[in-house]
Tab-separated table of C-alpha atoms in Angstrom:
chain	number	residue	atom	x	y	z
E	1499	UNK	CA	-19.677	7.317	-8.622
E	1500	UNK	CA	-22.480	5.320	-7.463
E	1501	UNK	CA	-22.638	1.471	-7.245
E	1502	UNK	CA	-23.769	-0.526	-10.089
E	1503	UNK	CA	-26.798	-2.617	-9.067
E	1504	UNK	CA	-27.496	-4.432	-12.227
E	1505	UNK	CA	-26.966	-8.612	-11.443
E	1506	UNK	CA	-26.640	-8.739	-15.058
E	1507	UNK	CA	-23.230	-6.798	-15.861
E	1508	UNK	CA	-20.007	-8.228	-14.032
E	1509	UNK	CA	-17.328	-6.477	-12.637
E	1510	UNK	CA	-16.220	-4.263	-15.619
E	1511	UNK	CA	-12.364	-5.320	-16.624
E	1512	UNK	CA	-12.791	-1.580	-18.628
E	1513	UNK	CA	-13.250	0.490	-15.757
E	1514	UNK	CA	-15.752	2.569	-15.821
E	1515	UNK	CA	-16.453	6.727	-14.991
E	1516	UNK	CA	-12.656	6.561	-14.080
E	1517	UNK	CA	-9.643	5.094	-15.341
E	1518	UNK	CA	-9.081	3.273	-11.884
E	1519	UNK	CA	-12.548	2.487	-10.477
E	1520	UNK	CA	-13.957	-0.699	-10.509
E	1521	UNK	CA	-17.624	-1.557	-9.258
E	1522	UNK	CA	-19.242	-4.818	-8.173
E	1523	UNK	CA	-22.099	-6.422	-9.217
E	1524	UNK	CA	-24.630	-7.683	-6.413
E	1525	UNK	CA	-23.892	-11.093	-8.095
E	1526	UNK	CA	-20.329	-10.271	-7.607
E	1527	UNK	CA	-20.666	-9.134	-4.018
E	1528	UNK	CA	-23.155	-12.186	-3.355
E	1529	UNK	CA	-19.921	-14.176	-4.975
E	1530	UNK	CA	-17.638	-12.758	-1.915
E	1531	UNK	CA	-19.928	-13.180	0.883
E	1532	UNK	CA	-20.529	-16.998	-0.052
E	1533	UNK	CA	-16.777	-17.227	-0.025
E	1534	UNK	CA	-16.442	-15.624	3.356
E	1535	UNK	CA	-19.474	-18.429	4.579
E	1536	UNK	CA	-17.545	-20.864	2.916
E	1537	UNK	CA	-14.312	-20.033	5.091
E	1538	UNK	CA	-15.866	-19.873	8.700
E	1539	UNK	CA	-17.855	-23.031	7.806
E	1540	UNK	CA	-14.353	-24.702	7.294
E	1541	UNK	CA	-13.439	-24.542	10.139
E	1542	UNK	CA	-10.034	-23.249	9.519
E	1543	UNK	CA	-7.767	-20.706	11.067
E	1544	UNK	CA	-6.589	-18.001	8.453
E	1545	UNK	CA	-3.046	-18.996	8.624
E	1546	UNK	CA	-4.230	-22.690	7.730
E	1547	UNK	CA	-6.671	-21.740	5.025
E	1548	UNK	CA	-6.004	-21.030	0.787
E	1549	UNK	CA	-7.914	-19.445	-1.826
E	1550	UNK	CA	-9.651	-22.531	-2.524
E	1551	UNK	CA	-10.884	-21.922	0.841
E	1552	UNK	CA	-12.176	-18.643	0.017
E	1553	UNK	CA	-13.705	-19.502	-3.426
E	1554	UNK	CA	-14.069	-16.671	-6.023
E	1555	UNK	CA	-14.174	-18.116	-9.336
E	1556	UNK	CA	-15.297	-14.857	-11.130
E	1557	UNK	CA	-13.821	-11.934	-8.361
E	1558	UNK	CA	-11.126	-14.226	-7.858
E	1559	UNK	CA	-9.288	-13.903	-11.472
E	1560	UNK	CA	-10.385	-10.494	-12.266
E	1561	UNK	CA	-8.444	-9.482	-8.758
E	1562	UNK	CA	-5.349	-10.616	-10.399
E	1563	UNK	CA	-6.139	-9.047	-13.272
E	1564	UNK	CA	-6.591	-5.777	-11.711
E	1565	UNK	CA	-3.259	-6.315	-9.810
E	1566	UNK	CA	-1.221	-7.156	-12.900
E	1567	UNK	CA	-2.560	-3.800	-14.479
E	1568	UNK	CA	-1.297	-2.043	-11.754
E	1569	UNK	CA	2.236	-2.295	-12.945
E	1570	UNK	CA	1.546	0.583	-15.647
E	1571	UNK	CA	0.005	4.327	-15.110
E	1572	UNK	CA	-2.178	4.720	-13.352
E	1573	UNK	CA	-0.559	2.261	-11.121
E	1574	UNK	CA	-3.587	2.380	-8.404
E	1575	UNK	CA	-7.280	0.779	-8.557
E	1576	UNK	CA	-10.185	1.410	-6.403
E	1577	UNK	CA	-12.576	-1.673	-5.879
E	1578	UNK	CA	-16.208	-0.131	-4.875
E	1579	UNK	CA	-18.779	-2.731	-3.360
E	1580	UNK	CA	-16.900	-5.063	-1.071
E	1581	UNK	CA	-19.738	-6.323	1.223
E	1582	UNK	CA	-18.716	-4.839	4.537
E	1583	UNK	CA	-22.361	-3.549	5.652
E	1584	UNK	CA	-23.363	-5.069	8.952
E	1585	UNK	CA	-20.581	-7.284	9.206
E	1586	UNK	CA	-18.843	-6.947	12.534
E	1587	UNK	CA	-15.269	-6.076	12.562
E	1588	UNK	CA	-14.059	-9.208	12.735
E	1589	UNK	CA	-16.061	-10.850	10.115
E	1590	UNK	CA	-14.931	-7.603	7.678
E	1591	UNK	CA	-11.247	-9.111	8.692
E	1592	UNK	CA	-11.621	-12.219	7.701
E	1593	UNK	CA	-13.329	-11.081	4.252
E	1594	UNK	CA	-10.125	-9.100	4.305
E	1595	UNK	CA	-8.246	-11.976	4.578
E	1596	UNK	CA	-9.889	-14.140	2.233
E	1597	UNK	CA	-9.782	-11.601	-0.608
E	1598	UNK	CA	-5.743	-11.163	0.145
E	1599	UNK	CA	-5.315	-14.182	-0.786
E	1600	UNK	CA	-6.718	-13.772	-4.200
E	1601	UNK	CA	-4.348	-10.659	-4.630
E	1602	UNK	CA	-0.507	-12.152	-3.094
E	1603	UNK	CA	1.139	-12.713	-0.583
E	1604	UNK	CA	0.681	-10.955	2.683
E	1605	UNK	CA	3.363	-9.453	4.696
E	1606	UNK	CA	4.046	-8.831	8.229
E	1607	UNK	CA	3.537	-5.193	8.649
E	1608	UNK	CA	5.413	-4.275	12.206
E	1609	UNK	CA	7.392	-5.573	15.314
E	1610	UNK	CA	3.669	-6.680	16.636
E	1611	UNK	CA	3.518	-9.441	13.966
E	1612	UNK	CA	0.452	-8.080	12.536
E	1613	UNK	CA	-0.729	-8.858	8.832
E	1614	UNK	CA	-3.733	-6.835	8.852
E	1615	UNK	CA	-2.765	-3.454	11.038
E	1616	UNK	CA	-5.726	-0.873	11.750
E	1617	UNK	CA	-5.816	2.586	10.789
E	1618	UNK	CA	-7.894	4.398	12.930
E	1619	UNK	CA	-7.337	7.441	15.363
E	1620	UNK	CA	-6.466	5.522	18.884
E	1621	UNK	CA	-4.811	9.032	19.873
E	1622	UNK	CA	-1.563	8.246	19.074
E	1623	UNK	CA	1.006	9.337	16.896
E	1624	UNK	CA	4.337	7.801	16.635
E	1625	UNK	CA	8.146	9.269	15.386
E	1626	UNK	CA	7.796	7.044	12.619
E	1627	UNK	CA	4.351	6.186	12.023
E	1628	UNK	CA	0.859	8.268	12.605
E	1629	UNK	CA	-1.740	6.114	11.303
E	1630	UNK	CA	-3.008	5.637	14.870
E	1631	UNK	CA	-3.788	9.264	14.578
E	1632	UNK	CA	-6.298	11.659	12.723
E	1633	UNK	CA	-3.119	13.523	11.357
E	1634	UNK	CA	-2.933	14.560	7.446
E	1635	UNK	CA	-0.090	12.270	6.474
E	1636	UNK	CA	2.092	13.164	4.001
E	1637	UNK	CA	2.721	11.866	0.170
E	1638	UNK	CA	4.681	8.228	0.777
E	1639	UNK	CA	5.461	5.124	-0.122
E	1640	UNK	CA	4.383	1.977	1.949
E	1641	UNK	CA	7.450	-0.662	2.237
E	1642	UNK	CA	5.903	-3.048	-0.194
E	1643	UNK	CA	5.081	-3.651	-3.550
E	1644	UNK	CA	1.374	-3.323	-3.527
E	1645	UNK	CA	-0.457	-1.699	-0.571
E	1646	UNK	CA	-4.300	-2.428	0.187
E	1647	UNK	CA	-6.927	-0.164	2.522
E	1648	UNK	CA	-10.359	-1.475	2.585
E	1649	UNK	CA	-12.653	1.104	4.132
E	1650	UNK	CA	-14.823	-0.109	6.823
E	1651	UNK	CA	-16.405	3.304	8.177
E	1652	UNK	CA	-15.794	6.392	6.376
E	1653	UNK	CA	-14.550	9.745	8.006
E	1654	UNK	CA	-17.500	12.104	9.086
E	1655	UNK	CA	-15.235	15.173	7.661
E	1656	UNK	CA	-11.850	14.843	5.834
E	1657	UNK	CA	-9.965	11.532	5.573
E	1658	UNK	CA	-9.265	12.172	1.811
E	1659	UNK	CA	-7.256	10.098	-0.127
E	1660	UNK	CA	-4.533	11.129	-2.223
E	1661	UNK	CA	-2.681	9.965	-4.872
E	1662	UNK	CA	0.185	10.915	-7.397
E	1663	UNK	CA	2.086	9.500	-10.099
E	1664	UNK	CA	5.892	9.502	-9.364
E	1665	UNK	CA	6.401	9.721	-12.245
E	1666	UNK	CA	4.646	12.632	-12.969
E	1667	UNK	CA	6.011	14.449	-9.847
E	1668	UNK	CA	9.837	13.371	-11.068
E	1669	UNK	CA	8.697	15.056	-14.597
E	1670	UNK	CA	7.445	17.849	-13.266
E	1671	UNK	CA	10.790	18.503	-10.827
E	1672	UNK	CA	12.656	18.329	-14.041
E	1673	UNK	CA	11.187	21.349	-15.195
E	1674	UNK	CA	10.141	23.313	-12.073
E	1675	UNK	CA	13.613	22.227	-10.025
E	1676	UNK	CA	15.806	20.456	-12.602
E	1677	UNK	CA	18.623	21.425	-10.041
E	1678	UNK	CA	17.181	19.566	-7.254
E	1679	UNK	CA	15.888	16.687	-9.373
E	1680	UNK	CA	19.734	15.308	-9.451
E	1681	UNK	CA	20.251	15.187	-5.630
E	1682	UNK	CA	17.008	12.939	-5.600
E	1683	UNK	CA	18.889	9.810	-7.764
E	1684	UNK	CA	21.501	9.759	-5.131
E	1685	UNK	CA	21.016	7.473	-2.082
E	1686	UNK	CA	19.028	8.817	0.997
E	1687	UNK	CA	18.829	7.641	4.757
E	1688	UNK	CA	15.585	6.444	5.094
E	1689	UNK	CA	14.993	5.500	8.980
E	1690	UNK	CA	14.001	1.822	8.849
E	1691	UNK	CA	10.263	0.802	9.424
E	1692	UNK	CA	11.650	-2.408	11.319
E	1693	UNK	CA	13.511	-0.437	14.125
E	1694	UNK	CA	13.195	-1.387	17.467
E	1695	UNK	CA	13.779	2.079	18.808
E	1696	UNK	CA	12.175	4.988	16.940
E	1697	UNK	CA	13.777	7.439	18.870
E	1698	UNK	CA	16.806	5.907	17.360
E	1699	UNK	CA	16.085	4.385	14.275
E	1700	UNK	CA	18.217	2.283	12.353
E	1701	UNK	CA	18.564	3.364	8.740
E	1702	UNK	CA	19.028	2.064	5.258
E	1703	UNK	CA	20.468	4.150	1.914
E	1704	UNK	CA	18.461	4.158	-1.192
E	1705	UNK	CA	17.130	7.003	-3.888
E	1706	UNK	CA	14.151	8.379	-4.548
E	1707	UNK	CA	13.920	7.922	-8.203
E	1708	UNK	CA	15.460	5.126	-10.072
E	1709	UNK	CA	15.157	4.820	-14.059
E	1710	UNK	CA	15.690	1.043	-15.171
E	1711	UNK	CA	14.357	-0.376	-18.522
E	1712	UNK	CA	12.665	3.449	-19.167
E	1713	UNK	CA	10.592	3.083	-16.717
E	1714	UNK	CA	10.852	5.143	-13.462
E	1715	UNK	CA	10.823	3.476	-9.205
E	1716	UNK	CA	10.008	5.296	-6.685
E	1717	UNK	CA	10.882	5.474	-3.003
E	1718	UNK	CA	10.232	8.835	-0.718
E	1719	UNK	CA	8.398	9.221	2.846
E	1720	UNK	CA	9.876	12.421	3.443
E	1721	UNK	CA	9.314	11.854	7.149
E	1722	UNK	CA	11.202	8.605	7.261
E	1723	UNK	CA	14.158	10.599	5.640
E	1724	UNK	CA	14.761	13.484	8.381
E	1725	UNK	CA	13.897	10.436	10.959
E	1726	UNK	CA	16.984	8.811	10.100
E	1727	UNK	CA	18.350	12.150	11.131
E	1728	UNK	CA	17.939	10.875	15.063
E	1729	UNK	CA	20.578	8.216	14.028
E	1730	UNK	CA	24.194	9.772	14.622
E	1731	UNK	CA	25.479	7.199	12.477
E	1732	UNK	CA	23.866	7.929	9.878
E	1733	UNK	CA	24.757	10.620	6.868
E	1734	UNK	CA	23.863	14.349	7.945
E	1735	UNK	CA	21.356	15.539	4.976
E	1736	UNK	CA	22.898	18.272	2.515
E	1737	UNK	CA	20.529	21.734	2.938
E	1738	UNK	CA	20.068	20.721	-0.890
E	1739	UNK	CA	18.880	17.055	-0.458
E	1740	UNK	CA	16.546	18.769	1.878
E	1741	UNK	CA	15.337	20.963	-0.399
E	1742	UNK	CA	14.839	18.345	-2.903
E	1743	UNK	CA	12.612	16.092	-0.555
E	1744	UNK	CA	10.673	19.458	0.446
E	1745	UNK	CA	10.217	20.132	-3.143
E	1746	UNK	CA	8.951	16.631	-3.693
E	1747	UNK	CA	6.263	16.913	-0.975
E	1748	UNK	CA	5.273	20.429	-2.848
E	1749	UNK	CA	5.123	19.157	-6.145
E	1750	UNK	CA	3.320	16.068	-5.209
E	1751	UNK	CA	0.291	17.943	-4.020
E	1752	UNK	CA	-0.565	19.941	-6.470
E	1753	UNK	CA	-4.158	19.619	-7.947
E	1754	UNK	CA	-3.443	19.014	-11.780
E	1755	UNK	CA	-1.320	15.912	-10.921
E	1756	UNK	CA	-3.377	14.846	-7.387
E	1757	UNK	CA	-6.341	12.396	-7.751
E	1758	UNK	CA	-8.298	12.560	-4.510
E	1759	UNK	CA	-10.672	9.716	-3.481
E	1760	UNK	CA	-13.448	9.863	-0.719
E	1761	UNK	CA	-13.611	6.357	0.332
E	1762	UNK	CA	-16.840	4.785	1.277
E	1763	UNK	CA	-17.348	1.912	3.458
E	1764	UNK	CA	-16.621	-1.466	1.152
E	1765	UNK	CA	-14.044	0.545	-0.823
E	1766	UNK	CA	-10.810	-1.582	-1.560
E	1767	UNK	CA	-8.012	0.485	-3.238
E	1768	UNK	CA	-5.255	-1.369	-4.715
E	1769	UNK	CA	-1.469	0.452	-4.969
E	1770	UNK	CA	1.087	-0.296	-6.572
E	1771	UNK	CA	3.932	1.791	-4.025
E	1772	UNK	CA	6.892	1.342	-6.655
E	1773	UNK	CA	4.988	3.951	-9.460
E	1774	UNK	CA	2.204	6.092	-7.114
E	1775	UNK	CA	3.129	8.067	-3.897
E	1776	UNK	CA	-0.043	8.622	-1.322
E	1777	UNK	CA	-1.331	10.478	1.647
E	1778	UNK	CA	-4.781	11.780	3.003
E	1779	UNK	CA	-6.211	14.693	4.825
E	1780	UNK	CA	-6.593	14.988	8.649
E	1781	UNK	CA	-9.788	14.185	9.693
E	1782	UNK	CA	-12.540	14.660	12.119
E	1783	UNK	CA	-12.266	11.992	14.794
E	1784	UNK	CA	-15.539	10.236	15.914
E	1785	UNK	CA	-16.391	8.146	18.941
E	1786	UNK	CA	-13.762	4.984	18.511
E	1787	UNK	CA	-16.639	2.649	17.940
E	1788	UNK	CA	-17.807	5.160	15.146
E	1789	UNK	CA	-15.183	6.837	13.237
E	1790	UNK	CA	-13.155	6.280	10.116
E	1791	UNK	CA	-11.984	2.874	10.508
E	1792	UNK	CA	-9.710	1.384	7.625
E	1793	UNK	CA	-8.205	-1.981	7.109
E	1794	UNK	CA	-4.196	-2.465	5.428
E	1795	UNK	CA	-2.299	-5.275	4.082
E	1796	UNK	CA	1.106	-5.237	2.537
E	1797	UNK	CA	1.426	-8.221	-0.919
E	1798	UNK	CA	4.041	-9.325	-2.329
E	1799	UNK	CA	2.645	-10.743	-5.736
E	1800	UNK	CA	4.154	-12.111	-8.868
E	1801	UNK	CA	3.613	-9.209	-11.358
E	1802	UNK	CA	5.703	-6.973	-9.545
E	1803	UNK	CA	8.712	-5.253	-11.040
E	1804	UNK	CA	12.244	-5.472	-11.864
E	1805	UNK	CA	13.921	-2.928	-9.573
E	1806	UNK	CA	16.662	-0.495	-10.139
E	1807	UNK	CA	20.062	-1.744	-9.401
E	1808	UNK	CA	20.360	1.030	-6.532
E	1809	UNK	CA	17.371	-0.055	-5.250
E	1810	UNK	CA	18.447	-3.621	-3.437
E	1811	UNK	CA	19.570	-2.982	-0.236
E	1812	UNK	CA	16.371	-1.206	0.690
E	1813	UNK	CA	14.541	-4.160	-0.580
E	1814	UNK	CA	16.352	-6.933	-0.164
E	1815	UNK	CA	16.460	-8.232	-3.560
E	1816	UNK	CA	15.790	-6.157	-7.348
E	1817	UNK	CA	14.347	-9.558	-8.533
E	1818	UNK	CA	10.485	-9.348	-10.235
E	1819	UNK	CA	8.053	-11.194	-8.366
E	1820	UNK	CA	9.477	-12.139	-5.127
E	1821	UNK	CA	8.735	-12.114	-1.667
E	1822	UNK	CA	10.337	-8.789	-0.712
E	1823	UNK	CA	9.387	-5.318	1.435
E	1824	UNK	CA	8.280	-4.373	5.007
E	1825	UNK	CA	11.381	-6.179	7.200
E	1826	UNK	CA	12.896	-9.410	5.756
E	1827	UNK	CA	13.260	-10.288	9.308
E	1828	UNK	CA	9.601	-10.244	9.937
E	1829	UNK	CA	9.141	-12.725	6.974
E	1830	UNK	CA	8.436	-16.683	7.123
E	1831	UNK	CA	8.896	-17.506	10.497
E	1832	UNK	CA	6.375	-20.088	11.872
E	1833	UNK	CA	2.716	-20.636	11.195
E	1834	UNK	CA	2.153	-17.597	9.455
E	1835	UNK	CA	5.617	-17.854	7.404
E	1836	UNK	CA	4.257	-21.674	6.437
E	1837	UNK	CA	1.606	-20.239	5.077
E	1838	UNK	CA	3.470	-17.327	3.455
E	1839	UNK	CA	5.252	-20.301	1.545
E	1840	UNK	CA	1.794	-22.065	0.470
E	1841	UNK	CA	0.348	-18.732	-0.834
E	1842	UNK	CA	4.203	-17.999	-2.363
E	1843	UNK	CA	3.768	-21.865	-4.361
E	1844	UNK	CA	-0.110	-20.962	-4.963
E	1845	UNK	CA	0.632	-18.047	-6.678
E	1846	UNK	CA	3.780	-17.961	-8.131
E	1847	UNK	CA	6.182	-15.517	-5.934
E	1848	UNK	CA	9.347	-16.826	-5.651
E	1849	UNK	CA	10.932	-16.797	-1.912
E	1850	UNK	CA	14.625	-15.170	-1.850
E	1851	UNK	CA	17.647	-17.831	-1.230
């Protein structure tokens, strides 16, 4: 899967070797660093600036394009070419940032009030979250409707990414476990990524699979399930719900249904969390200044899908195209939620009463 160098072929709409990789054109990638020149010579902060800002008149469209396709199989993209090579890290964020807001809305991510959050091995590994880490993380869902990573330095060794169709692994439990497959439709306490203590997490109730309009939602981080255990108020998991999540996790990494991805540096892949459950490998971690260094933002965008009725509470609202996922609370509150509402009006997601 090498780059395309030809200046005369644009950024194919029909992806190319695979159904879900995209490839930029150096006219392309030329188009995206004369955006990014464009936004520091403005002047303006990122919370202050728009898309017009950050002007992509030919990436710009066929982002949202690529987004909207997201809502059907396979539900994830991978963008190869984003101009990240001797940029320094905070020039790569602010190219971040400027093609975000050609995708949605971006979301607050954590109690820090970050938008962009690194993941990157600082040592670390939480109760609730490891991506500080060089841990293999498990098959999950991010709390939003479409997750982005754009690589900035690639693992040495390991660092894979994996993903899986839900609902592949749902068919697939129908015939392997059809008994288990039930106890996955009823609600779950998932420990809340907005608690203030993880030790003690706060917890909300919702399914792993949903079926609405024939098409099948998804919600699992199998973790975040026997987290909630820590919280005495919440409901003691059944030795078959157990089971069932276990049997999720097992079914979800096997090779005929897992597509694994070796990111390179300028790799942006696009996921849409309600349809595709992902993870990676442990890796080998580098020097800090040298190791496998990944950017993430959470969108809300206007494409995004009607949600099962059993759904809302962990959401906030079942409505299409909204401003919904990571914490509510989190959401439009000062000069970042002011420009939450600008990008909201830009784009067409419609802010919850």
């Amino acid at each position: 899967m090498s780059i395309l160098l030809s200046d005369e072929r644009e950024m194919s709409e029909e992806p190319g070797q695979e159904p879900w990789l995209y490839e930029l054109t150096v006219s392309e990638a030329a188009e995206i660093d004369g955006a990014l020149a464009t936004l520091v010579d403005s002047g303006k902060s990122d919370f202050a600036a728009s898309p017009a800002d950050f002007p992509l008149p030919k990436v710009g469209p066929k982002l949202r394009r690529i987004v909207r396709s997201l809502e059907d199989e396979p539900g994830f993209a991978l963008i190869r070419g984003i101009p990240v090579n001797g940029k320094t890290e905070e020039e790569v964020r602010r190219l971040y940032w400027g093609l975000g807001m050609h995708v949605g809305v971006p979301l607050i991510q954590n109690n820090a009030d970050a938008s962009i959050v690194d993941i990157r091995d600082e040592g670390r590994a939480g109760r609730l979250r490891v991506h500080t880490s060089n841990q293999h993380i498990g098959f999950h869902i991010d709390s939003t409707d479409i997750v982005g990573l754009l690589c900035r330095r690639a693992a040495s060794h390991g660092g894979t990414s994996l993903v899986v169709s839900a609902e592949a692994v749902r068919r697939e439990l129908s015939w392997v476990y059809p008994d288990l497959l039930t106890a996955l439709y009823e609600p779950l306490p998932f420990a809340d990524v907005a608690s203030p203590d993880e030790n003690h997490p706060d917890f909300f109730m919702c399914p792993v699979f949903g079926r609405h309009e024939g098409r099948t939602t998804c919600r699992f981080y199998i973790r975040r399930i026997l987290r909630s255990q820590d919280n005495p108020a919440a409901p003691r998991l059944t030795e078959r719900q157990r089971q069932a999540i276990a049997a999720v996790e097992e079914i979800a990494a096997r090779p005929d249904l897992v597509t694994a991805m070796q990111f390179q540096p300028g790799d942006l892949q696009l996921i849409n969390s309600h349809l595709v459950l992902h993870g990676r490998t442990a890796f080998d971690s580098d020097e800090s200044e040298a190791g496998r260094h990944l950017l993430r933002m959470w969108f809300s965008v206007p494409s995004s899908r009607l949600l099962p009725p059993e759904f809302e509470a962990a959401w906030g609202t079942r409505q299409p195209g909204t401003l919904r996922g990571s914490a509510l609370r989190w959401q439009l509150h000062g000069e970042f939620g002011e420009f939450q509402r600008r990008q909201a009006k830009e784009l067409g997601v419609v802010i919850p009463g």
